[in-house]
Amino acid sequence: HIKGATAKGVEPLYEAIKKGTDKNWEERAGCMTYPDAVAKVLKAKGVDTAKWLKDCLKMSLPEMQKAAAGLGAGDVHFDWNVARSVEGYYRIKGSTEYCIERAIAFAPYADCIWMETG
C-alpha cells in the first residue's frame, strides 16, 4: 500500500516541494503502489490482474517483485524512497483493504484498532 515513483530519474518529492515544482510531481513520477504498477504492466499485456491484486496483499516487496517477474511483468521500476514526505514518512494509498491488513498486523499488539475515513 506504500506509494512510490515508477518513472526513473524523477527528483525526490521533498526536493520538488523545496523548488516549488511539486504540483505535478505525482504525474511526472508515475506515483502509485507497486501492485498497481505491476497491474498496469500486466494489463498492457492482456493479463487479468484480479488474482495478482488479491495475492499481493500478503506479500513483502521482495516477494511481490519475485511474483511479478514470474507473471511476466519483468523488472518494474519502483522507488518508494523518492516519494517520501518532507518529514520522511512513506506515502500510502489509503483503502479499506489497507485498513484491514493493518488491523490484522497490529491485532496481536493492540487493544483497539480503528479505521479512519475521509
PDB file of C-alpha atoms in Angstrom:
ATOM      1  CA  HIS A   1       0.000   0.000   0.000  1.00  0.00           C
ATOM      2  CA  ILE A   2       3.070   2.255   0.009  1.00  0.00           C
ATOM      3  CA  LYS A   3       3.279   4.594  -2.963  1.00  0.00           C
ATOM      4  CA  GLY A   4       6.461   5.086  -4.949  1.00  0.00           C
ATOM      5  CA  ALA A   5       7.790   6.534  -8.175  1.00  0.00           C
ATOM      6  CA  THR A   6       7.703   4.346 -11.268  1.00  0.00           C
ATOM      7  CA  ALA A   7       9.477   6.850 -13.531  1.00  0.00           C
ATOM      8  CA  LYS A   8      13.263   6.611 -13.469  1.00  0.00           C
ATOM      9  CA  GLY A   9      15.251   9.762 -12.776  1.00  0.00           C
ATOM     10  CA  VAL A  10      12.498  11.849 -11.171  1.00  0.00           C
ATOM     11  CA  GLU A  11      13.670  14.077  -8.326  1.00  0.00           C
ATOM     12  CA  PRO A  12      12.555  13.174  -4.790  1.00  0.00           C
ATOM     13  CA  LEU A  13       9.268  14.720  -3.684  1.00  0.00           C
ATOM     14  CA  TYR A  14      10.944  16.715  -0.911  1.00  0.00           C
ATOM     15  CA  GLU A  15      13.233  18.370  -3.488  1.00  0.00           C
ATOM     16  CA  ALA A  16      10.268  19.178  -5.732  1.00  0.00           C
ATOM     17  CA  ILE A  17       8.494  20.759  -2.754  1.00  0.00           C
ATOM     18  CA  LYS A  18      11.556  22.874  -1.911  1.00  0.00           C
ATOM     19  CA  LYS A  19      11.840  24.027  -5.546  1.00  0.00           C
ATOM     20  CA  GLY A  20       8.094  24.631  -5.852  1.00  0.00           C
ATOM     21  CA  THR A  21       7.741  22.081  -8.667  1.00  0.00           C
ATOM     22  CA  ASP A  22       5.593  19.632  -6.723  1.00  0.00           C
ATOM     23  CA  LYS A  23       2.227  20.487  -8.310  1.00  0.00           C
ATOM     24  CA  ASN A  24       2.552  17.802 -10.984  1.00  0.00           C
ATOM     25  CA  TRP A  25       5.121  15.611  -9.220  1.00  0.00           C
ATOM     26  CA  GLU A  26       2.802  12.602  -8.856  1.00  0.00           C
ATOM     27  CA  GLU A  27       2.112  12.616 -12.589  1.00  0.00           C
ATOM     28  CA  ARG A  28       5.791  13.085 -13.532  1.00  0.00           C
ATOM     29  CA  ALA A  29       6.862  10.376 -11.077  1.00  0.00           C
ATOM     30  CA  GLY A  30       4.174   7.905 -12.099  1.00  0.00           C
ATOM     31  CA  CYS A  31       3.378   7.700  -8.392  1.00  0.00           C
ATOM     32  CA  MET A  32       1.467   4.534  -7.472  1.00  0.00           C
ATOM     33  CA  THR A  33       1.802   1.402  -5.383  1.00  0.00           C
ATOM     34  CA  TYR A  34       3.978  -1.476  -6.578  1.00  0.00           C
ATOM     35  CA  PRO A  35       0.939  -3.742  -7.056  1.00  0.00           C
ATOM     36  CA  ASP A  36      -0.719  -1.046  -9.192  1.00  0.00           C
ATOM     37  CA  ALA A  37       2.474  -0.611 -11.245  1.00  0.00           C
ATOM     38  CA  VAL A  38       2.652  -4.350 -11.907  1.00  0.00           C
ATOM     39  CA  ALA A  39      -1.074  -4.462 -12.699  1.00  0.00           C
ATOM     40  CA  LYS A  40      -0.559  -1.680 -15.254  1.00  0.00           C
ATOM     41  CA  VAL A  41       2.189  -3.707 -16.987  1.00  0.00           C
ATOM     42  CA  LEU A  42       0.159  -6.922 -16.880  1.00  0.00           C
ATOM     43  CA  LYS A  43      -2.983  -5.198 -18.159  1.00  0.00           C
ATOM     44  CA  ALA A  44      -0.996  -3.820 -21.118  1.00  0.00           C
ATOM     45  CA  LYS A  45      -0.057  -7.440 -21.913  1.00  0.00           C
ATOM     46  CA  GLY A  46      -3.711  -8.517 -21.778  1.00  0.00           C
ATOM     47  CA  VAL A  47      -3.367 -10.391 -18.475  1.00  0.00           C
ATOM     48  CA  ASP A  48      -6.236 -10.369 -15.946  1.00  0.00           C
ATOM     49  CA  THR A  49      -4.922  -8.605 -12.829  1.00  0.00           C
ATOM     50  CA  ALA A  50      -7.583  -9.629 -10.276  1.00  0.00           C
ATOM     51  CA  LYS A  51      -5.620 -12.595  -8.877  1.00  0.00           C
ATOM     52  CA  TRP A  52      -2.392 -10.570  -8.687  1.00  0.00           C
ATOM     53  CA  LEU A  53      -4.070  -7.698  -6.840  1.00  0.00           C
ATOM     54  CA  LYS A  54      -5.567 -10.138  -4.312  1.00  0.00           C
ATOM     55  CA  ASP A  55      -2.486 -12.322  -3.806  1.00  0.00           C
ATOM     56  CA  CYS A  56      -0.029  -9.448  -3.377  1.00  0.00           C
ATOM     57  CA  LEU A  57      -1.821  -8.140  -0.251  1.00  0.00           C
ATOM     58  CA  LYS A  58       0.037 -10.688   1.888  1.00  0.00           C
ATOM     59  CA  MET A  59       3.483 -10.218   0.297  1.00  0.00           C
ATOM     60  CA  SER A  60       6.536  -8.149   1.148  1.00  0.00           C
ATOM     61  CA  LEU A  61       8.100  -6.024  -1.598  1.00  0.00           C
ATOM     62  CA  PRO A  62      10.789  -8.637  -2.446  1.00  0.00           C
ATOM     63  CA  GLU A  63       8.090 -11.328  -2.587  1.00  0.00           C
ATOM     64  CA  MET A  64       5.958  -9.138  -4.857  1.00  0.00           C
ATOM     65  CA  GLN A  65       8.943  -8.472  -7.139  1.00  0.00           C
ATOM     66  CA  LYS A  66       9.618 -12.196  -7.472  1.00  0.00           C
ATOM     67  CA  ALA A  67       5.943 -12.977  -8.110  1.00  0.00           C
ATOM     68  CA  ALA A  68       5.643 -10.154 -10.659  1.00  0.00           C
ATOM     69  CA  ALA A  69       8.652 -11.446 -12.569  1.00  0.00           C
ATOM     70  CA  GLY A  70       7.071 -14.913 -12.545  1.00  0.00           C
ATOM     71  CA  LEU A  71       3.903 -13.475 -14.074  1.00  0.00           C
ATOM     72  CA  GLY A  72       5.890 -11.904 -16.899  1.00  0.00           C
ATOM     73  CA  ALA A  73       5.850  -8.299 -15.678  1.00  0.00           C
ATOM     74  CA  GLY A  74       9.638  -8.087 -15.869  1.00  0.00           C
ATOM     75  CA  ASP A  75      11.630  -5.633 -13.778  1.00  0.00           C
ATOM     76  CA  VAL A  76       9.109  -2.925 -12.835  1.00  0.00           C
ATOM     77  CA  HIS A  77      10.886   0.236 -11.657  1.00  0.00           C
ATOM     78  CA  PHE A  78       9.621   1.242  -8.210  1.00  0.00           C
ATOM     79  CA  ASP A  79      11.243   3.635  -5.732  1.00  0.00           C
ATOM     80  CA  TRP A  80       9.284   4.315  -2.573  1.00  0.00           C
ATOM     81  CA  ASN A  81      12.043   6.461  -1.079  1.00  0.00           C
ATOM     82  CA  VAL A  82      11.732   9.313  -3.603  1.00  0.00           C
ATOM     83  CA  ALA A  83       8.013   9.561  -2.794  1.00  0.00           C
ATOM     84  CA  ARG A  84       8.573  10.090   0.936  1.00  0.00           C
ATOM     85  CA  SER A  85       7.263  13.257   2.537  1.00  0.00           C
ATOM     86  CA  VAL A  86       9.499  16.102   3.690  1.00  0.00           C
ATOM     87  CA  GLU A  87       9.211  14.643   7.202  1.00  0.00           C
ATOM     88  CA  GLY A  88      10.370  11.251   5.903  1.00  0.00           C
ATOM     89  CA  TYR A  89       7.052   9.417   6.030  1.00  0.00           C
ATOM     90  CA  TYR A  90       6.197   6.876   3.382  1.00  0.00           C
ATOM     91  CA  ARG A  91       3.085   7.787   1.429  1.00  0.00           C
ATOM     92  CA  ILE A  92       0.238   5.317   1.270  1.00  0.00           C
ATOM     93  CA  LYS A  93      -2.744   4.602  -0.908  1.00  0.00           C
ATOM     94  CA  GLY A  94      -5.494   4.553   1.678  1.00  0.00           C
ATOM     95  CA  SER A  95      -8.240   1.990   1.217  1.00  0.00           C
ATOM     96  CA  THR A  96     -10.420  -0.428   3.114  1.00  0.00           C
ATOM     97  CA  GLU A  97      -8.024  -3.227   2.122  1.00  0.00           C
ATOM     98  CA  TYR A  98      -5.119  -1.250   3.617  1.00  0.00           C
ATOM     99  CA  CYS A  99      -7.013  -0.779   6.880  1.00  0.00           C
ATOM    100  CA  ILE A 100      -7.895  -4.473   7.060  1.00  0.00           C
ATOM    101  CA  GLU A 101      -4.288  -5.587   6.500  1.00  0.00           C
ATOM    102  CA  ARG A 102      -3.035  -3.032   9.023  1.00  0.00           C
ATOM    103  CA  ALA A 103      -5.599  -4.179  11.596  1.00  0.00           C
ATOM    104  CA  ILE A 104      -4.610  -7.823  11.147  1.00  0.00           C
ATOM    105  CA  ALA A 105      -0.915  -6.950  11.526  1.00  0.00           C
ATOM    106  CA  PHE A 106      -1.452  -4.885  14.688  1.00  0.00           C
ATOM    107  CA  ALA A 107      -4.141  -7.075  16.321  1.00  0.00           C
ATOM    108  CA  PRO A 108      -1.704  -9.054  18.500  1.00  0.00           C
ATOM    109  CA  TYR A 109      -0.321  -5.809  19.949  1.00  0.00           C
ATOM    110  CA  ALA A 110      -3.370  -3.562  20.299  1.00  0.00           C
ATOM    111  CA  ASP A 111      -6.491  -3.497  22.440  1.00  0.00           C
ATOM    112  CA  CYS A 112      -8.392  -1.422  19.897  1.00  0.00           C
ATOM    113  CA  ILE A 113      -7.952  -0.842  16.173  1.00  0.00           C
ATOM    114  CA  TRP A 114      -9.871   1.676  14.095  1.00  0.00           C
ATOM    115  CA  MET A 115     -10.183   2.776  10.513  1.00  0.00           C
ATOM    116  CA  GLU A 116     -10.221   6.433   9.519  1.00  0.00           C
ATOM    117  CA  THR A 117     -12.365   7.601   6.642  1.00  0.00           C
ATOM    118  CA  GLY A 118     -12.321  10.888   4.863  1.00  0.00           C
TER     119      GLY A 118
END
